[in-house]
Every structure is written in structure tokens, then in C-alpha cells.
Amino acid sequence: MLLPVFLGGLAAFPVVLGTTSACSSALKAAVATDAAAFAARTYDYIIIGGGTAGLTLAARLSADKSVTVGIIEAGIYHQGDPVILTPELSLPGGGGNATYDWLFTTVPEPGANGRSIAQPRGKMVGGSSGLNLMAWGRGSREEYDAWKTLSGSSDWSWSALQPYFARSQTVDQQYQTNPFPGASSSQEAASFTHGGSGPIQASYNVLYPDIIPAYVQTWNNLGISTNGDADAGTTVGIFNSRSSVDRQKGVRSYAANSYFEQSCARPNLFIVAGAQATKISFKKSNSGKHTAQSVAFTVASRSYTASTRKEVILSAGAVQTLLELSGIGNAALLKSLGITPLVNLTGVGENLQEHVFSIAEFQLNSGHLTFDELNNNATFSAQQQALYAFNHTGWLAANDAAQTFTPFQLTCNVTVQAALLAAFDNYTSSHKLTPLQSAQYKLQRQWITTGNVPMAESILIGRGAIAPQAGDSYMTMLMGTLHPMARGSVHINSTVGTAAPIITGNYLDNDYDVQTILQALKFVQKLGQTAPISSDIATIIQPAVTDDDDLIDWIRNTLSPGDHLLGTAAMATQALGGVVDPTLTVYGTTNLRVVDASIIPFTVGAHIQSTVYAIAEKAADLIQGKSCT
Ligand SMILES: Cc1cc2nc3c(=O)[nH]c(=O)nc-3n(C[C@H](O)[C@H](O)[C@H](O)COP(=O)(O)OP(=O)(O)OC[C@H]3O[C@@H](n4cnc5c(N)ncnc54)[C@H](O)[C@@H]3O)c2cc1C
Ligand SMILES: *[C@@H]1O[C@H](CO)[C@@H](O)[C@H](O)[C@H]1NC(C)=O
Ligand SMILES: *[C@@H]1O[C@H](CO)[C@@H](O)[C@H](O)[C@H]1NC(C)=O
Ligand SMILES: *[C@@H]1O[C@H](CO)[C@@H](O)[C@H](O)[C@H]1NC(C)=O
Ligand SMILES: *[C@@H]1O[C@H](CO)[C@@H](O)[C@H](O)[C@H]1NC(C)=O
Ligand SMILES: *[C@@H]1O[C@H](CO)[C@@H](O)[C@H](O)[C@H]1NC(C)=O
Ligand SMILES: *[C@@H]1O[C@H](CO)[C@@H](O)[C@H](O)[C@H]1NC(C)=O
Ligand SMILES: *[C@@H]1O[C@H](CO)[C@@H](O)[C@H](O)[C@H]1NC(C)=O
């Protein structure tokens, strides 16, 4: 996530990372070039968006030598760029910089006291997997089983997705440092068994801020147990998240340097980078459905068109508006802009969900070793940079990994739990709900009352984030929603294919979401006063208030995005207003699929990248007519 305040991080420094692949020169040529040559070919599959899902799919589909795959990606490949690759630099990494980020923002959000909220999205080969904070984990079983309910297909469930989660990752078996007290050794051992031999390298850190054991112990003392295997179907508890970091190389493992580098030398895989797709064109088939034939794209203000024999796959991410630009969406909206509607699908661009966070910052007593040391101690920083340049270890290869996922039962007394449920029920009874919302909230209400699916997340950032003072060290906490009730939207506001989408988050537009964060924030204030972490803490710096109304104002003023936008092309039945069916095909079309975070019909309480990779792995099987056993 993007912190609401400036983070005094290290400036990027040049290191040479020895990752020149066999295909890098071919790739550079493909990138620099030749949009005309790309457009001249007819592909079996055109993938729009070479991001997290798009590159995964491209690698799997192009394994079949008999087909051709063409990728159209708006960004370029930042191969070997330390801003992307160095784990410690990922906060903020390429976020907020036009070289890497689309720099989208929401409309002014009333729930955030009128602020427009930045919504970073990766614009590069690798997409948001090159921009994210590398937390690597799965949600809870019930959250994926919800997809079965909403899509009406048993193809999508926790158990159906397991082989695809495994296929995308390799869990590092060597670096098993886990300084989190309280995990049972059997859970810990089991946590190493979820991987396959997939392209994404998932690993624990080797180094941690020295407060971690006391911090974890404090959560335990407050009744929140350590979860030694949060990928096994329940995320409740405090756990040491793995990161998508290749521990051998000490670099971010993301779609570009894994899936893409492993496939880009294939003669049947093509990419045009720096190319923005602006429209998909269809012909109407005898069935009355629309068949995608070609994709128009723009490179440096020149327009081109590439054609497909089989399919077009939209992997442009959850804030894309290409469906609407291509005539698929709410007919009334399309007509108002002069676009002839081909398919009247009112769910397109709706159902936007995002985890949102607030922040608290504690100053530590002197003598603690946190990431702040890189800013505070020039000798230490120089040593760490030299070490990283030497063998890619040390503090620059580390990042934050302590996450706590809580249902209300673990953080609130019964009176407050009842008030939260009342706020939830008040929302559902006082709003006109879409059929999809009704189905979602029905599931969510069960999760709230049983407490088996967490509703809030607290993340430790082992450094100062709000105006850190030289010489001091900090513990920053981010508290957010895992199942917000707010539903936003992403729509076009013009027919210009390269115009930015209008993103309306509606963040904190309801009391349930506000109270969810408020209770998490109050719990973290209590945590800071509880032993043993209390003896490491000098003072809570922010928020400096304790009254509920003041805290709510703090939450609105500091609201920041969790960067898990999803749901805008929901996989749900047509009765529920879905956009894609369980084969991920857009309703009303024969050969246009959406494969990315936008198909997730209902948010999962997790950092969602591994879920997106699993979706793309599964989509590859669906497209190739295989099933995974
Ligand atoms: C700052 C940040 C931090 C995050 N932190 C975490 C984390 O720690 N852990 C975690 O699990 N998840 C995290 N996430 C979320 C996760 O990375 C994303 O949900 C996931 O990568 C989305 O994958 P996608 O394939 O849907 O979209 P993307 O990976 O964003 O891919 C979309 C691609 O399509 C391209 N594109 C878009 N429009 C067009 C067009 N018209 N023509 C051509 N190309 C186009 C884009 O340039 C991009 O490359 C974070 C995200 C961000 C942005
Ligand atoms: C953005 O990134 C580029 C490339 O890494 C860098 O040269 C530039 O200084 C960055 N801009 C800002 C404002 O950080
Ligand atoms: C589009 O679909 C919506 C919802 O089903 C319906 O209310 C509307 O009348 C339709 N519009 C057109 C032009 O068919
Ligand atoms: C700075 O870092 C160096 C190298 O790790 C260490 O020896 C020294 O004690 C540190 N200085 C302070 C003031 O902490
Ligand atoms: C990296 O180099 C340091 C300093 O020489 C050494 O202590 C460490 O063991 C090395 N790590 C690895 C994984 O090679
Ligand atoms: C429950 O918690 C709230 C908020 O912390 C507090 O005001 C209230 O007194 C508590 N109620 C009971 C019965 O403990
Ligand atoms: C219930 O929701 C309505 C509409 O959002 C709101 O105006 C009202 O204040 C809420 N009531 C309570 C008791 O929260
Ligand atoms: C949408 O376009 C209209 C007309 O150009 C403009 O007035 C309006 O401000 C735009 N809306 C947003 C949210 O940008």
C-alpha cells in the first residue's frame, strides 16, 4: 500500500544484477520496435496486458508450440532495475512514479474527507507484480468457496484452486528462519508443503526487526495466537508472511523475471511493449453472440490493429475500461457517450472492492534495530549496500512480514461485536442492494457471526512512516478492512481509448467499514500498552487522540489504499449481474475472456497476488481444455 505520508526511504543506488536471460536481446528488439510487425501477424491468442495474470497466461499458453500468442502491454520491461528488484526499496518502489505507475486516483472521496486517493497500478512488463509489497499468501477456505456459490460452478472453490496455487510457486525450503514465537512445529512444517516447482519464488526473510518476538508475544498475550500455516485455509491469527522474493538472488520474484523470462525466447510468443490497447472489435456470429476479431492499440500516438484466430484475453487489471470502450457494458452509459452497445451488461465496471487502511506510529526506545537504521546510520547503510551488491543478502534483501488477521470475536467485547453487526444489518436494510451484493452480504454475515473468516488486518512496518526523525526508530502499524461493505466502480467518461478511468471508491461510505478500522486501531493502541512490547515503546506518536470521534476523523484523513482492487468484471451468474461465466468468458461473446483480478467476484481477505496467479494458471487449463488433478 501507499502510505499516506512521505516515507524517507533510501534513494535507489545502482547495482548490477546478473539476470541477463537468453532472450533479453530478442526482447529488447521486440520492445523497441516494431509495432507494425506485431500488428502484421494473426495470433491464436491476443493477451491485452502483460501484467501478473497476462504473463502467467502467456507462458502457459505458449508452451504449446502449435499456437501463437501475442501480448500487448502499455509499459516497458524494466529488466534489472534495482527500484523494482530490491526488496527493501519496495516501499514505495516504483509507486507514485510515472516510469512504473499509471498514477490513477479516485474521484474526491467523501469518506476520506474529500481527498482523492492514489491507486497505484503497475505499468510495466510484469504489471502490479512489479510494484507490490511482495506479501505472498492465500485467503481463507470460505472466501474461495464463495466463488462457487456466486459463479454457480464447482470449478471455483478452495479445493479446486489448490493445484493452481501450488503450480505458480516454489516455496523456499532452505531459509526457514521464523522468529515468530508460538507457531506449532507441525504447522510450521506443513507450511513448507504447499508449493510446487512454479516460477514464483516464495520465501521467508532472513533478517527481522529485533522487536518481532516481543511484538508477536504481545498479540499472543492478548488472545491472538500465532498461525504457523496461514496458507492452509484459515488466516486467523498473527503470522510471518512469506514474500515473493527469490532468496538465492535476493530480488523480487515477479511475473516478468519468472514466467516471462522463462518463456520469452519461444518463437511462438510475441510482445509489443509501450503499446496501449484501445478497442476490441467483434463480428456478430449466427448465435447472436459477438466474436472478437482484432485489437486496436496505440504506440506513440500511432494506431495499429492485430488480429486473432481464436481468442482475445483481457488481462489489463481491475481498473481497465476496455470492455466499455469496445461496446460491452451498461447500455445507458455507453449510449450517453455515443458508443453503440453490443452487449448490455450492467455489471461491467461495478462491484469494485478494495481493502483500505489507516495508520498508527509508535516511537521505540533507543537501541532497537529496525529498517530505520538504514536512514539513521550511514556506516550501517554503506555496509548493507556493499553486502547487497556483494551477494544480495542483508537488510536490503528483507521486507516487512508480520501480519495479523482478526475476526471481531478476538478483538472486541460482545457489546461492540453486537454494534458491528447492527451497523452491518443497518446497511443491508437501508440500501437498495444489487443481487450480487445480497448474495455477498449473506455470506459475509455468516462469517462475521461465526468468526471463522477475519474482517480486519493489522500489518507491522518496521520503520517510521510519518515524518520519522533522524536517529529514532519506529514501529508503524497499518489497520485495514478485509471485507469492506463499500462498493465502488470504474467507468469510462469519454471515448478516448487512452483516457484514465473514473475510479469511484466510495471508501468508508458506511459505518460498518469505519467501525471495522476503528476497532482495529483501538486494539493496536491497547497492544502498544501491553507487555512485552510496551517496554520497547517510548510513545505512540500518531494518532495522538483516543476519543472515538477524533479517531474516526484520523481514519478518514489517513485512509490509504490496500492496492487490492478487484471485482469489476465479476465471475457470477447472469442472474446476479455477473460479467464473466465460470470459463471466464464475457457474457454475450464467444471468445473474449477476462483473466485478472477483476473477475474475483467477492473480495478475499488476503493480499491477492497469489490468488491472481492461481486464477491465471487455472485459466490456462480452461483455455487449453485441460483439467488439473
Ligand atoms: C503498490 C501495490 C502494492 C501491493 N502489494 C501487494 C502485496 O504485498 N501482496 C499481494 O499479494 N498483492 C499486492 N498488491 C496487489 C497485486 O499486486 C495485484 O492485485 C495484482 O498484481 C493484479 O494483477 P492483475 O493481473 O490483475 O493486474 P496487473 O498486474 O496490474 O496487470 C495489468 C497489466 O495490464 C497493463 N494494461 C492495462 N491497460 C492496458 C491497455 N489498455 N493496453 C495494454 N496494457 C494495459 C498494465 O500496464 C499492466 O501491466 C499490490 C498492488 C500494488 C499496486
Ligand atoms: C522515477 O523513476 C526513474 C527511473 O528509476 C528515476 O530516474 C526518477 O528519478 C524517478 N522519479 C521520481 C520523481 O522519483
Ligand atoms: C440493459 O439491462 C438493464 C438491466 O438488465 C435493463 O434495465 C436495461 O433496460 C437494459 N438496457 C437496454 C438498452 O437494453
Ligand atoms: C552504526 O552501524 C555500525 C555498523 O553496523 C555500528 O558498528 C555502529 O555501532 C552503529 N552506530 C550507532 C550509533 O548505532
Ligand atoms: C554473503 O556475504 C556475507 C559477507 O561476506 C557472508 O557473511 C554471508 O554468509 C554471505 N551470504 C551468503 C548467502 O552467501
Ligand atoms: C466493551 O468495549 C467498549 C469499548 O472498548 C467499552 O466502552 C465497554 O464498556 C465494554 N463493555 C463491556 C461490557 O465490557
Ligand atoms: C443506518 O443507515 C442509515 C443509512 O446509511 C443511516 O442514515 C443511519 O444513521 C444508520 N443508523 C444507525 C443506527 O446506524
Ligand atoms: C466526465 O466528463 C464530463 C464532460 O467532459 C466532465 O464535465 C466531468 O467532470 C467528467 N467527470 C469526471 C469524474 O472526471
PDB file of C-alpha atoms in Angstrom, residues 27 30 38 41 43 45 47 54-55 57-65 67-71 259-272:
ATOM      1  CA  LEU A  27      13.023  -8.969 -26.077  1.00  0.00           C
ATOM      2  CA  ALA A  30      10.576  -6.699 -29.715  1.00  0.00           C
ATOM      3  CA  PHE A  38       3.487  -7.131 -34.379  1.00  0.00           C
ATOM      4  CA  ARG A  41       0.713 -11.200 -37.619  1.00  0.00           C
ATOM      5  CA  TYR A  43      -2.361 -14.684 -33.397  1.00  0.00           C
ATOM      6  CA  TYR A  45      -4.391 -15.700 -28.679  1.00  0.00           C
ATOM      7  CA  ILE A  47      -3.463 -11.108 -24.450  1.00  0.00           C
ATOM      8  CA  GLY A  54      -1.246 -11.822 -18.520  1.00  0.00           C
ATOM      9  CA  LEU A  55       2.357 -13.047 -18.381  1.00  0.00           C
ATOM     10  CA  LEU A  57      -1.190 -16.999 -19.085  1.00  0.00           C
ATOM     11  CA  ALA A  58       1.194 -16.186 -21.933  1.00  0.00           C
ATOM     12  CA  ALA A  59       3.831 -18.523 -20.513  1.00  0.00           C
ATOM     13  CA  ARG A  60       1.371 -21.390 -20.128  1.00  0.00           C
ATOM     14  CA  LEU A  61      -0.385 -20.964 -23.484  1.00  0.00           C
ATOM     15  CA  SER A  62       2.848 -20.576 -25.471  1.00  0.00           C
ATOM     16  CA  ALA A  63       4.170 -23.848 -24.045  1.00  0.00           C
ATOM     17  CA  ASP A  64       2.082 -25.348 -26.834  1.00  0.00           C
ATOM     18  CA  LYS A  65       4.323 -24.799 -29.856  1.00  0.00           C
ATOM     19  CA  VAL A  67      -0.184 -21.853 -31.177  1.00  0.00           C
ATOM     20  CA  THR A  68       0.932 -18.240 -31.393  1.00  0.00           C
ATOM     21  CA  VAL A  69       0.469 -15.789 -28.546  1.00  0.00           C
ATOM     22  CA  GLY A  70       0.741 -12.008 -28.800  1.00  0.00           C
ATOM     23  CA  ILE A  71       0.906  -9.721 -25.753  1.00  0.00           C
ATOM     24  CA  TYR A 259       7.059 -16.561 -16.070  1.00  0.00           C
ATOM     25  CA  PHE A 260       8.077 -14.143 -18.783  1.00  0.00           C
ATOM     26  CA  GLU A 261      11.827 -14.741 -18.792  1.00  0.00           C
ATOM     27  CA  GLN A 262      11.176 -18.473 -18.834  1.00  0.00           C
ATOM     28  CA  SER A 263       9.029 -18.185 -21.952  1.00  0.00           C
ATOM     29  CA  CYS A 264      10.043 -15.109 -23.899  1.00  0.00           C
ATOM     30  CA  ALA A 265      12.595 -16.850 -26.119  1.00  0.00           C
ATOM     31  CA  ARG A 266       9.899 -19.048 -27.626  1.00  0.00           C
ATOM     32  CA  PRO A 267       9.403 -18.385 -31.323  1.00  0.00           C
ATOM     33  CA  ASN A 268       5.624 -18.501 -30.923  1.00  0.00           C
ATOM     34  CA  LEU A 269       5.449 -15.789 -28.224  1.00  0.00           C
ATOM     35  CA  PHE A 270       5.388 -12.126 -29.217  1.00  0.00           C
ATOM     36  CA  ILE A 271       5.089  -8.938 -27.255  1.00  0.00           C
ATOM     37  CA  VAL A 272       4.650  -5.321 -28.145  1.00  0.00           C
TER      38      VAL A 272
END
